[in-house]
Amino acid sequence: MPNFSLPDSVFLSAAEQFPTPFYLYDEKGLRENARALNAAFSWAPDFREYFAVKALPNPHILKIFREEGCGVDCSSECELLLAEMAGFSGDAIMFSANAMPPAEFDHARALNALINLDDISDIDLLAAHGGIPETVCVRFNPGGDFTLGNAIMGAPGESKYGWTREQLSLGLPQLKALGAKKFALHAFLASNTTDNSYYPKLSGILFDLGAALEKETGLELAFVNLSGGVGIPYRPGEKKADLAAIGEGVRREYQRVFGDPAHGKVAIKTELGRFMTGPDGWLLTHAVHEKKIYRDYIGVDACASNLMRPAMYGAYHHIHICGKRDAAADHLYDVTGCLCENNDKFAVERPLPRVDLGDLLVIHDAGAHGFSMGYQYNGRLRSAEVLYREDGQMQLIRRAETPEDYFATLV
Ligand SMILES: *Cc1c(COP(=O)(O)O)cnc(C)c1O
């Protein structure tokens, strides 16, 4: 079920203070997500969530997660700069390499961040750019399909990420010869899944693999990084992931492979993005046009440059109309933006109550991979971001772009 934690009065009040479109984030909800995750893994040695910065790259949000004990997962120069801006350093930063300019290793090593290598060839690049640290994380790709029960959850064999099993046996001794003392394992095998067996199954694979590689290489396994992938219920009727059940499932696998976690030396890390911020961000937009041809269209003042997921993936985002939560959904609309692209639709043939011009539409579950995927196609500019603080204040945490911003890079 999409998140209906805020009353319409909050959305309406925000829309009185700031022109639409803009993103609204709920501080209380963000903190609750971090606390629920920390509680679910409180049994685990040295647990830490590294919030995936790409999901919501705003230092005000990162600071909230820092206060909740989280680190950050970065994979670009600018994401490292954001992490610094928000006060992170050292092992509170995970740097996940992936075909990026090798000089970015220099920056990550200067910050003393944890390094996650995407490929065996990264060993030489890292050695030349900042050197091999004591602990190196490596990303595993098991190939083939990844299944949970009868369901195919992902196709690692087609994914660009990670090392093969054979490469781990070759590369870890190379890292050891270059001075590494410990290794860590990471894998990301399913995206946006609310299936509570995902992390337990993934952890079992990585724990078994880590134990085997410890024996094989003589390196110590420092931690297992379960990465992102825990999903959120975008559609009505979908269930939330049950973090307590997920944490308990991972604990059982830990016990099976390493024994009692109370005496365990292998730490657990996660890099959730979507789960941490997705449900607690909304895109607010006004209905500004109505058009009736072969279908009924509602034109809004946001467009796919503000929220790309529906156009890019056909993703479902729930929409409600402020003041009409309980009205019958007896109209069928395509809700569209103003781009000259026919996929610029936030909803297609969506049952909604009657929409009147001037209505405030709330697009749900936009807090992750929403603003951050924005672009400027058609000369449409990125919107503002507003944080609804726990004390009731509406804090502007990013202003909307202006034409001057759009032209700033012209030579
Ligand atoms: C995108 C990403 C994440 C976060 O994924 P979510 O689906 O948002 O949880 C975590 N780790 C890495 C390396 C990623 O690329």
GROMACS .gro file of C-alpha atoms and ligand atoms in nm:
model
  426
    1MET     CA    1   0.000   0.000   0.000
    2PRO     CA    2   0.141   0.344  -0.087
    3ASN     CA    3   0.224   0.566   0.208
    4PHE     CA    4  -0.070   0.774   0.333
    5SER     CA    5   0.093   0.882   0.659
    6LEU     CA    6   0.050   1.256   0.596
    7PRO     CA    7  -0.292   1.427   0.595
    8ASP     CA    8  -0.392   1.643   0.299
    9SER     CA    9  -0.363   1.952   0.519
   10VAL     CA   10   0.016   1.905   0.515
   11PHE     CA   11   0.032   1.884   0.135
   12LEU     CA   12  -0.201   2.183   0.095
   13SER     CA   13  -0.001   2.387   0.343
   14ALA     CA   14   0.324   2.306   0.158
   15ALA     CA   15   0.166   2.403  -0.174
   16GLU     CA   16   0.064   2.738  -0.025
   17GLN     CA   17   0.427   2.809   0.068
   18PHE     CA   18   0.602   2.686  -0.249
   19PRO     CA   19   0.504   2.692  -0.617
   20THR     CA   20   0.444   2.350  -0.771
   21PRO     CA   21   0.593   2.125  -0.886
   22PHE     CA   22   0.815   2.028  -0.594
   23TYR     CA   23   0.918   1.728  -0.391
   24LEU     CA   24   0.812   1.699  -0.028
   25TYR     CA   25   1.002   1.468   0.210
   26ASP     CA   26   0.887   1.366   0.557
   27GLU     CA   27   1.168   1.376   0.816
   28LYS     CA   28   0.976   1.163   1.065
   29GLY     CA   29   0.917   0.886   0.812
   30LEU     CA   30   1.282   0.890   0.699
   31ARG     CA   31   1.403   0.852   1.057
   32GLU     CA   32   1.154   0.572   1.123
   33ASN     CA   33   1.284   0.377   0.823
   34ALA     CA   34   1.644   0.403   0.947
   35ARG     CA   35   1.542   0.302   1.299
   36ALA     CA   36   1.341   0.001   1.179
   37LEU     CA   37   1.637  -0.120   0.974
   38ASN     CA   38   1.883  -0.072   1.261
   39ALA     CA   39   1.646  -0.259   1.495
   40ALA     CA   40   1.605  -0.549   1.251
   41PHE     CA   41   1.984  -0.596   1.241
   42SER     CA   42   2.062  -0.505   1.602
   43TRP     CA   43   2.175  -0.869   1.653
   44ALA     CA   44   2.445  -0.837   1.384
   45PRO     CA   45   2.807  -0.754   1.464
   46ASP     CA   46   2.893  -0.397   1.362
   47PHE     CA   47   2.582  -0.348   1.148
   48ARG     CA   48   2.565  -0.038   0.934
   49GLU     CA   49   2.334   0.085   0.659
   50TYR     CA   50   2.514   0.279   0.384
   51PHE     CA   51   2.233   0.484   0.231
   52ALA     CA   52   2.260   0.473  -0.150
   53VAL     CA   53   2.314   0.841  -0.225
   54LYS     CA   54   2.187   0.813  -0.582
   55ALA     CA   55   1.835   0.751  -0.448
   56LEU     CA   56   1.809   1.099  -0.291
   57PRO     CA   57   2.126   1.305  -0.325
   58ASN     CA   58   2.056   1.599  -0.094
   59PRO     CA   59   2.297   1.670   0.197
   60HIS     CA   60   2.007   1.768   0.426
   61ILE     CA   61   1.866   1.417   0.385
   62LEU     CA   62   2.210   1.257   0.421
   63LYS     CA   63   2.258   1.443   0.751
   64ILE     CA   64   1.936   1.294   0.888
   65PHE     CA   65   2.067   0.947   0.811
   66ARG     CA   66   2.406   1.032   0.963
   67GLU     CA   67   2.225   1.125   1.284
   68GLU     CA   68   2.058   0.783   1.274
   69GLY     CA   69   2.397   0.609   1.256
   70CYS     CA   70   2.401   0.536   0.883
   71GLY     CA   71   2.687   0.571   0.637
   72VAL     CA   72   2.656   0.648   0.264
   73ASP     CA   73   2.714   0.450  -0.053
   74CYS     CA   74   2.868   0.665  -0.328
   75SER     CA   75   2.973   0.586  -0.682
   76SER     CA   76   3.083   0.914  -0.835
   77GLU     CA   77   3.295   1.219  -0.765
   78CYS     CA   78   2.991   1.436  -0.693
   79GLU     CA   79   2.841   1.177  -0.460
   80LEU     CA   80   3.169   1.173  -0.265
   81LEU     CA   81   3.152   1.554  -0.245
   82LEU     CA   82   2.793   1.531  -0.119
   83ALA     CA   83   2.900   1.280   0.145
   84GLU     CA   84   3.173   1.519   0.263
   85MET     CA   85   2.926   1.808   0.264
   86ALA     CA   86   2.700   1.607   0.493
   87GLY     CA   87   2.985   1.529   0.733
   88PHE     CA   88   3.074   1.171   0.638
   89SER     CA   89   3.430   1.042   0.624
   90GLY     CA   90   3.636   0.724   0.661
   91ASP     CA   91   3.454   0.395   0.689
   92ALA     CA   92   3.116   0.573   0.697
   93ILE     CA   93   3.157   0.599   0.319
   94MET     CA   94   3.135   0.304   0.082
   95PHE     CA   95   3.269   0.377  -0.265
   96SER     CA   96   3.115   0.138  -0.518
   97ALA     CA   97   3.328   0.144  -0.830
   98ASN     CA   98   3.167   0.071  -1.166
   99ALA     CA   99   3.354   0.173  -1.483
  100MET     CA  100   3.407   0.522  -1.343
  101PRO     CA  101   3.715   0.740  -1.407
  102PRO     CA  102   4.000   0.572  -1.213
  103ALA     CA  103   4.103   0.906  -1.059
  104GLU     CA  104   3.787   0.885  -0.847
  105PHE     CA  105   3.964   0.611  -0.649
  106ASP     CA  106   4.218   0.877  -0.542
  107HIS     CA  107   3.941   1.087  -0.391
  108ALA     CA  108   3.776   0.789  -0.220
  109ARG     CA  109   4.112   0.672  -0.077
  110ALA     CA  110   4.195   1.025   0.044
  111LEU     CA  111   3.868   1.014   0.241
  112ASN     CA  112   3.968   0.668   0.367
  113ALA     CA  113   3.637   0.532   0.236
  114LEU     CA  114   3.568   0.161   0.211
  115ILE     CA  115   3.625   0.050  -0.147
  116ASN     CA  116   3.399  -0.194  -0.332
  117LEU     CA  117   3.564  -0.324  -0.652
  118ASP     CA  118   3.336  -0.406  -0.943
  119ASP     CA  119   3.594  -0.593  -1.152
  120ILE     CA  120   3.919  -0.785  -1.120
  121SER     CA  121   4.086  -0.521  -1.342
  122ASP     CA  122   4.006  -0.263  -1.073
  123ILE     CA  123   4.286  -0.414  -0.858
  124ASP     CA  124   4.555  -0.253  -1.073
  125LEU     CA  125   4.360   0.072  -1.104
  126LEU     CA  126   4.320   0.097  -0.728
  127ALA     CA  127   4.687   0.009  -0.671
  128ALA     CA  128   4.779   0.299  -0.902
  129HIS     CA  129   4.516   0.538  -0.762
  130GLY     CA  130   4.549   0.565  -0.388
  131GLY     CA  131   4.678   0.215  -0.316
  132ILE     CA  132   4.531  -0.105  -0.172
  133PRO     CA  133   4.376  -0.057   0.174
  134GLU     CA  134   4.377  -0.315   0.452
  135THR     CA  135   4.017  -0.420   0.376
  136VAL     CA  136   3.882  -0.446   0.021
  137CYS     CA  137   3.522  -0.529  -0.068
  138VAL     CA  138   3.453  -0.708  -0.396
  139ARG     CA  139   3.126  -0.743  -0.584
  140PHE     CA  140   3.019  -1.097  -0.672
  141ASN     CA  141   2.816  -1.194  -0.979
  142PRO     CA  142   2.703  -1.559  -0.973
  143GLY     CA  143   2.581  -1.550  -1.338
  144GLY     CA  144   2.270  -1.733  -1.461
  145ASP     CA  145   1.931  -1.643  -1.316
  146PHE     CA  146   1.859  -1.557  -0.954
  147THR     CA  147   1.541  -1.718  -0.822
  148LEU     CA  148   1.335  -1.709  -0.506
  149GLY     CA  149   1.112  -2.016  -0.495
  150ASN     CA  150   0.976  -2.046  -0.849
  151ALA     CA  151   1.015  -1.679  -0.934
  152ILE     CA  152   1.303  -1.544  -1.144
  153MET     CA  153   1.406  -1.229  -0.957
  154GLY     CA  154   1.697  -1.117  -1.172
  155ALA     CA  155   1.939  -1.223  -1.444
  156PRO     CA  156   2.293  -1.176  -1.306
  157GLY     CA  157   2.425  -1.354  -1.618
  158GLU     CA  158   2.315  -1.049  -1.820
  159SER     CA  159   2.427  -0.790  -1.569
  160LYS     CA  160   2.737  -0.576  -1.619
  161TYR     CA  161   2.831  -0.587  -1.250
  162GLY     CA  162   3.066  -0.789  -1.042
  163TRP     CA  163   3.330  -1.063  -1.052
  164THR     CA  164   3.279  -1.427  -1.153
  165ARG     CA  165   3.347  -1.698  -0.895
  166GLU     CA  166   3.671  -1.795  -1.076
  167GLN     CA  167   3.790  -1.433  -1.070
  168LEU     CA  168   3.748  -1.424  -0.691
  169SER     CA  169   3.994  -1.715  -0.657
  170LEU     CA  170   4.239  -1.535  -0.884
  171GLY     CA  171   4.198  -1.179  -0.761
  172LEU     CA  172   4.182  -1.213  -0.383
  173PRO     CA  173   4.538  -1.360  -0.365
  174GLN     CA  174   4.651  -1.067  -0.582
  175LEU     CA  175   4.496  -0.824  -0.335
  176LYS     CA  176   4.669  -1.013  -0.053
  177ALA     CA  177   5.004  -0.991  -0.229
  178LEU     CA  178   4.949  -0.615  -0.261
  179GLY     CA  179   4.894  -0.579   0.113
  180ALA     CA  180   4.523  -0.642   0.179
  181LYS     CA  181   4.457  -0.823   0.508
  182LYS     CA  182   4.082  -0.866   0.488
  183PHE     CA  183   3.817  -0.888   0.221
  184ALA     CA  184   3.442  -0.829   0.210
  185LEU     CA  185   3.172  -0.954  -0.027
  186HIS     CA  186   2.890  -0.760  -0.193
  187ALA     CA  187   2.617  -0.866  -0.436
  188PHE     CA  188   2.298  -0.705  -0.572
  189LEU     CA  189   2.086  -0.978  -0.733
  190ALA     CA  190   1.724  -0.853  -0.720
  191SER     CA  191   1.582  -0.503  -0.745
  192ASN     CA  192   1.273  -0.360  -0.572
  193THR     CA  193   1.158  -0.683  -0.413
  194THR     CA  194   0.928  -0.691  -0.111
  195ASP     CA  195   0.986  -1.069  -0.082
  196ASN     CA  196   1.114  -1.124   0.272
  197SER     CA  197   1.331  -1.416   0.159
  198TYR     CA  198   1.558  -1.204  -0.067
  199TYR     CA  199   1.813  -1.084   0.190
  200PRO     CA  200   1.818  -1.420   0.374
  201LYS     CA  201   1.888  -1.610   0.049
  202LEU     CA  202   2.148  -1.356  -0.065
  203SER     CA  203   2.317  -1.359   0.275
  204GLY     CA  204   2.333  -1.741   0.273
  205ILE     CA  205   2.509  -1.731  -0.066
  206LEU     CA  206   2.759  -1.466   0.049
  207PHE     CA  207   2.822  -1.624   0.391
  208ASP     CA  208   2.898  -1.966   0.233
  209LEU     CA  209   3.113  -1.805  -0.034
  210GLY     CA  210   3.298  -1.592   0.223
  211ALA     CA  211   3.370  -1.890   0.447
  212ALA     CA  212   3.505  -2.088   0.148
  213LEU     CA  213   3.722  -1.797   0.032
  214GLU     CA  214   3.864  -1.744   0.382
  215LYS     CA  215   3.989  -2.106   0.377
  216GLU     CA  216   4.110  -2.078   0.021
  217THR     CA  217   4.296  -1.747   0.049
  218GLY     CA  218   4.391  -1.709   0.414
  219LEU     CA  219   4.233  -1.362   0.409
  220GLU     CA  220   3.985  -1.277   0.682
  221LEU     CA  221   3.623  -1.198   0.585
  222ALA     CA  222   3.555  -0.855   0.737
  223PHE     CA  223   3.195  -0.802   0.633
  224VAL     CA  224   2.915  -0.903   0.402
  225ASN     CA  225   2.741  -0.620   0.217
  226LEU     CA  226   2.383  -0.708   0.120
  227SER     CA  227   2.356  -0.393  -0.093
  228GLY     CA  228   2.013  -0.254  -0.196
  229GLY     CA  229   1.709  -0.411  -0.350
  230VAL     CA  230   1.455  -0.429  -0.068
  231GLY     CA  231   1.147  -0.284  -0.232
  232ILE     CA  232   0.843  -0.080  -0.141
  233PRO     CA  233   0.471  -0.132  -0.215
  234TYR     CA  234   0.405   0.109  -0.503
  235ARG     CA  235   0.057  -0.029  -0.577
  236PRO     CA  236  -0.248  -0.045  -0.354
  237GLY     CA  237  -0.279  -0.400  -0.220
  238GLU     CA  238   0.096  -0.464  -0.224
  239LYS     CA  239   0.253  -0.551   0.109
  240LYS     CA  240   0.544  -0.379   0.280
  241ALA     CA  241   0.863  -0.576   0.327
  242ASP     CA  242   0.875  -0.706   0.687
  243LEU     CA  243   1.214  -0.591   0.812
  244ALA     CA  244   1.194  -0.787   1.136
  245ALA     CA  245   1.134  -1.109   0.939
  246ILE     CA  246   1.415  -1.019   0.697
  247GLY     CA  247   1.660  -0.951   0.981
  248GLU     CA  248   1.565  -1.278   1.151
  249GLY     CA  249   1.608  -1.470   0.823
  250VAL     CA  250   1.959  -1.327   0.780
  251ARG     CA  251   2.038  -1.405   1.145
  252ARG     CA  252   1.949  -1.772   1.090
  253GLU     CA  253   2.183  -1.794   0.791
  254TYR     CA  254   2.457  -1.625   0.995
  255GLN     CA  255   2.409  -1.878   1.274
  256ARG     CA  256   2.424  -2.165   1.023
  257VAL     CA  257   2.754  -2.056   0.868
  258PHE     CA  258   2.939  -1.862   1.140
  259GLY     CA  259   2.769  -1.969   1.463
  260ASP     CA  260   2.637  -1.737   1.734
  261PRO     CA  261   2.647  -1.377   1.605
  262ALA     CA  262   2.709  -1.258   1.963
  263HIS     CA  263   3.063  -1.391   1.916
  264GLY     CA  264   3.077  -1.335   1.539
  265LYS     CA  265   3.353  -1.135   1.374
  266VAL     CA  266   3.189  -1.099   1.032
  267ALA     CA  267   2.997  -0.769   1.018
  268ILE     CA  268   2.683  -0.702   0.814
  269LYS     CA  269   2.626  -0.397   0.594
  270THR     CA  270   2.339  -0.287   0.372
  271GLU     CA  271   2.307  -0.018   0.104
  272LEU     CA  272   1.935   0.042   0.082
  273GLY     CA  273   1.813   0.339  -0.119
  274ARG     CA  274   1.453   0.291  -0.222
  275PHE     CA  275   1.343   0.143   0.110
  276MET     CA  276   1.492   0.433   0.306
  277THR     CA  277   1.337   0.727   0.120
  278GLY     CA  278   1.092   0.603  -0.145
  279PRO     CA  279   0.765   0.607   0.052
  280ASP     CA  280   0.848   0.928   0.238
  281GLY     CA  281   0.878   1.152  -0.067
  282TRP     CA  282   0.592   1.286  -0.280
  283LEU     CA  283   0.588   1.494  -0.596
  284LEU     CA  284   0.326   1.771  -0.567
  285THR     CA  285   0.174   1.912  -0.881
  286HIS     CA  286  -0.136   2.107  -0.983
  287ALA     CA  287  -0.385   2.011  -1.253
  288VAL     CA  288  -0.352   2.287  -1.514
  289HIS     CA  289  -0.519   2.146  -1.827
  290GLU     CA  290  -0.798   1.913  -1.918
  291LYS     CA  291  -0.832   1.771  -2.266
  292LYS     CA  292  -1.091   1.529  -2.402
  293ILE     CA  293  -1.015   1.350  -2.729
  294TYR     CA  294  -1.011   0.971  -2.761
  295ARG     CA  295  -0.919   0.963  -2.393
  296ASP     CA  296  -0.949   1.214  -2.111
  297TYR     CA  297  -0.620   1.384  -2.029
  298ILE     CA  298  -0.529   1.583  -1.721
  299GLY     CA  299  -0.222   1.802  -1.780
  300VAL     CA  300  -0.020   1.880  -1.468
  301ASP     CA  301   0.263   2.126  -1.405
  302ALA     CA  302   0.517   1.848  -1.341
  303CYS     CA  303   0.657   1.633  -1.620
  304ALA     CA  304   0.886   1.337  -1.679
  305SER     CA  305   1.190   1.561  -1.634
  306ASN     CA  306   1.085   1.584  -1.269
  307LEU     CA  307   1.001   1.214  -1.225
  308MET     CA  308   1.124   0.982  -1.495
  309ARG     CA  309   1.028   0.639  -1.361
  310PRO     CA  310   0.685   0.610  -1.529
  311ALA     CA  311   0.825   0.715  -1.869
  312MET     CA  312   1.143   0.509  -1.832
  313TYR     CA  313   1.014   0.186  -1.679
  314GLY     CA  314   0.636   0.213  -1.709
  315ALA     CA  315   0.654   0.230  -1.330
  316TYR     CA  316   0.333   0.267  -1.131
  317HIS     CA  317   0.315   0.565  -0.896
  318HIS     CA  318  -0.002   0.601  -0.696
  319ILE     CA  319  -0.177   0.939  -0.729
  320HIS     CA  320  -0.434   1.096  -0.505
  321ILE     CA  321  -0.612   1.427  -0.528
  322CYS     CA  322  -0.602   1.646  -0.221
  323GLY     CA  323  -0.941   1.678  -0.061
  324LYS     CA  324  -1.083   1.384  -0.261
  325ARG     CA  325  -0.924   1.087  -0.081
  326ASP     CA  326  -1.257   0.923  -0.015
  327ALA     CA  327  -1.433   1.023  -0.337
  328ALA     CA  328  -1.525   0.745  -0.580
  329ALA     CA  329  -1.264   0.681  -0.852
  330ASP     CA  330  -1.530   0.700  -1.124
  331HIS     CA  331  -1.326   0.877  -1.396
  332LEU     CA  332  -1.054   0.735  -1.618
  333TYR     CA  333  -0.762   0.967  -1.693
  334ASP     CA  334  -0.419   0.979  -1.848
  335VAL     CA  335  -0.224   1.219  -1.626
  336THR     CA  336   0.038   1.389  -1.840
  337GLY     CA  337   0.320   1.639  -1.832
  338CYS     CA  338   0.412   1.897  -2.094
  339LEU     CA  339   0.704   1.726  -2.272
  340CYS     CA  340   0.684   1.668  -2.645
  341GLU     CA  341   0.703   1.294  -2.583
  342ASN     CA  342   0.397   1.071  -2.560
  343ASN     CA  343   0.550   0.865  -2.278
  344ASP     CA  344   0.536   1.174  -2.054
  345LYS     CA  345   0.249   1.027  -1.852
  346PHE     CA  346   0.239   0.982  -1.476
  347ALA     CA  347  -0.062   0.755  -1.512
  348VAL     CA  348  -0.233   0.579  -1.801
  349GLU     CA  349  -0.607   0.502  -1.796
  350ARG     CA  350  -0.604   0.549  -1.419
  351PRO     CA  351  -0.933   0.547  -1.228
  352LEU     CA  352  -0.947   0.870  -1.024
  353PRO     CA  353  -1.218   1.091  -0.878
  354ARG     CA  354  -1.314   1.380  -1.106
  355VAL     CA  355  -1.018   1.617  -1.138
  356ASP     CA  356  -1.090   1.990  -1.144
  357LEU     CA  357  -0.840   2.245  -1.272
  358GLY     CA  358  -0.645   2.377  -0.976
  359ASP     CA  359  -0.663   2.047  -0.787
  360LEU     CA  360  -0.342   1.948  -0.606
  361LEU     CA  361  -0.225   1.603  -0.715
  362VAL     CA  362   0.006   1.404  -0.489
  363ILE     CA  363   0.228   1.152  -0.668
  364HIS     CA  364   0.333   0.887  -0.415
  365ASP     CA  365   0.653   0.696  -0.352
  366ALA     CA  366   0.868   0.948  -0.533
  367GLY     CA  367   1.130   0.982  -0.258
  368ALA     CA  368   1.385   0.749  -0.417
  369HIS     CA  369   1.520   0.762  -0.773
  370GLY     CA  370   1.279   1.051  -0.827
  371PHE     CA  371   1.436   1.398  -0.817
  372SER     CA  372   1.777   1.236  -0.870
  373MET     CA  373   1.685   1.098  -1.213
  374GLY     CA  374   1.559   1.439  -1.323
  375TYR     CA  375   1.683   1.603  -1.638
  376GLN     CA  376   1.621   1.912  -1.848
  377TYR     CA  377   1.476   1.779  -2.171
  378ASN     CA  378   1.262   2.027  -2.364
  379GLY     CA  379   1.409   2.309  -2.157
  380ARG     CA  380   1.213   2.193  -1.852
  381LEU     CA  381   1.394   2.268  -1.530
  382ARG     CA  382   1.445   2.068  -1.212
  383SER     CA  383   1.206   2.143  -0.930
  384ALA     CA  384   1.257   2.243  -0.568
  385GLU     CA  385   1.282   1.999  -0.276
  386VAL     CA  386   1.112   2.070   0.056
  387LEU     CA  387   1.165   1.888   0.386
  388TYR     CA  388   0.868   1.859   0.623
  389ARG     CA  389   1.051   1.873   0.955
  390GLU     CA  390   0.943   1.691   1.267
  391ASP     CA  391   0.857   2.026   1.426
  392GLY     CA  392   0.611   2.104   1.146
  393GLN     CA  393   0.835   2.352   0.958
  394MET     CA  394   0.853   2.333   0.579
  395GLN     CA  395   1.222   2.375   0.496
  396LEU     CA  396   1.334   2.448   0.141
  397ILE     CA  397   1.635   2.219   0.093
  398ARG     CA  398   1.686   2.287  -0.278
  399ARG     CA  399   1.544   2.577  -0.477
  400ALA     CA  400   1.394   2.524  -0.820
  401GLU     CA  401   1.623   2.579  -1.118
  402THR     CA  402   1.597   2.903  -1.313
  403PRO     CA  403   1.677   2.974  -1.679
  404GLU     CA  404   2.011   3.117  -1.555
  405ASP     CA  405   2.099   2.769  -1.422
  406TYR     CA  406   2.003   2.617  -1.755
  407PHE     CA  407   2.231   2.854  -1.946
  408ALA     CA  408   2.517   2.854  -1.693
  409THR     CA  409   2.726   2.596  -1.879
  410LEU     CA  410   2.707   2.754  -2.224
  411VAL     CA  411   3.042   2.870  -2.361
  412LIG     C1  412   2.131   0.161  -0.665
  412LIG     C2  413   2.220   0.092  -0.570
  412LIG     C3  414   2.177   0.065  -0.438
  412LIG     C4  415   2.039   0.102  -0.388
  412LIG     O1  416   1.940   0.028  -0.452
  412LIG     P1  417   1.787   0.038  -0.403
  412LIG     O2  418   1.715  -0.048  -0.500
  412LIG     O3  419   1.750   0.180  -0.412
  412LIG     O4  420   1.781  -0.015  -0.265
  412LIG     C5  421   2.267   0.006  -0.353
  412LIG     N1  422   2.392  -0.027  -0.392
  412LIG     C6  423   2.436  -0.005  -0.516
  412LIG     C7  424   2.576  -0.042  -0.552
  412LIG     C8  425   2.352   0.054  -0.610
  412LIG     O5  426   2.396   0.075  -0.735
   0.00000   0.00000   0.00000
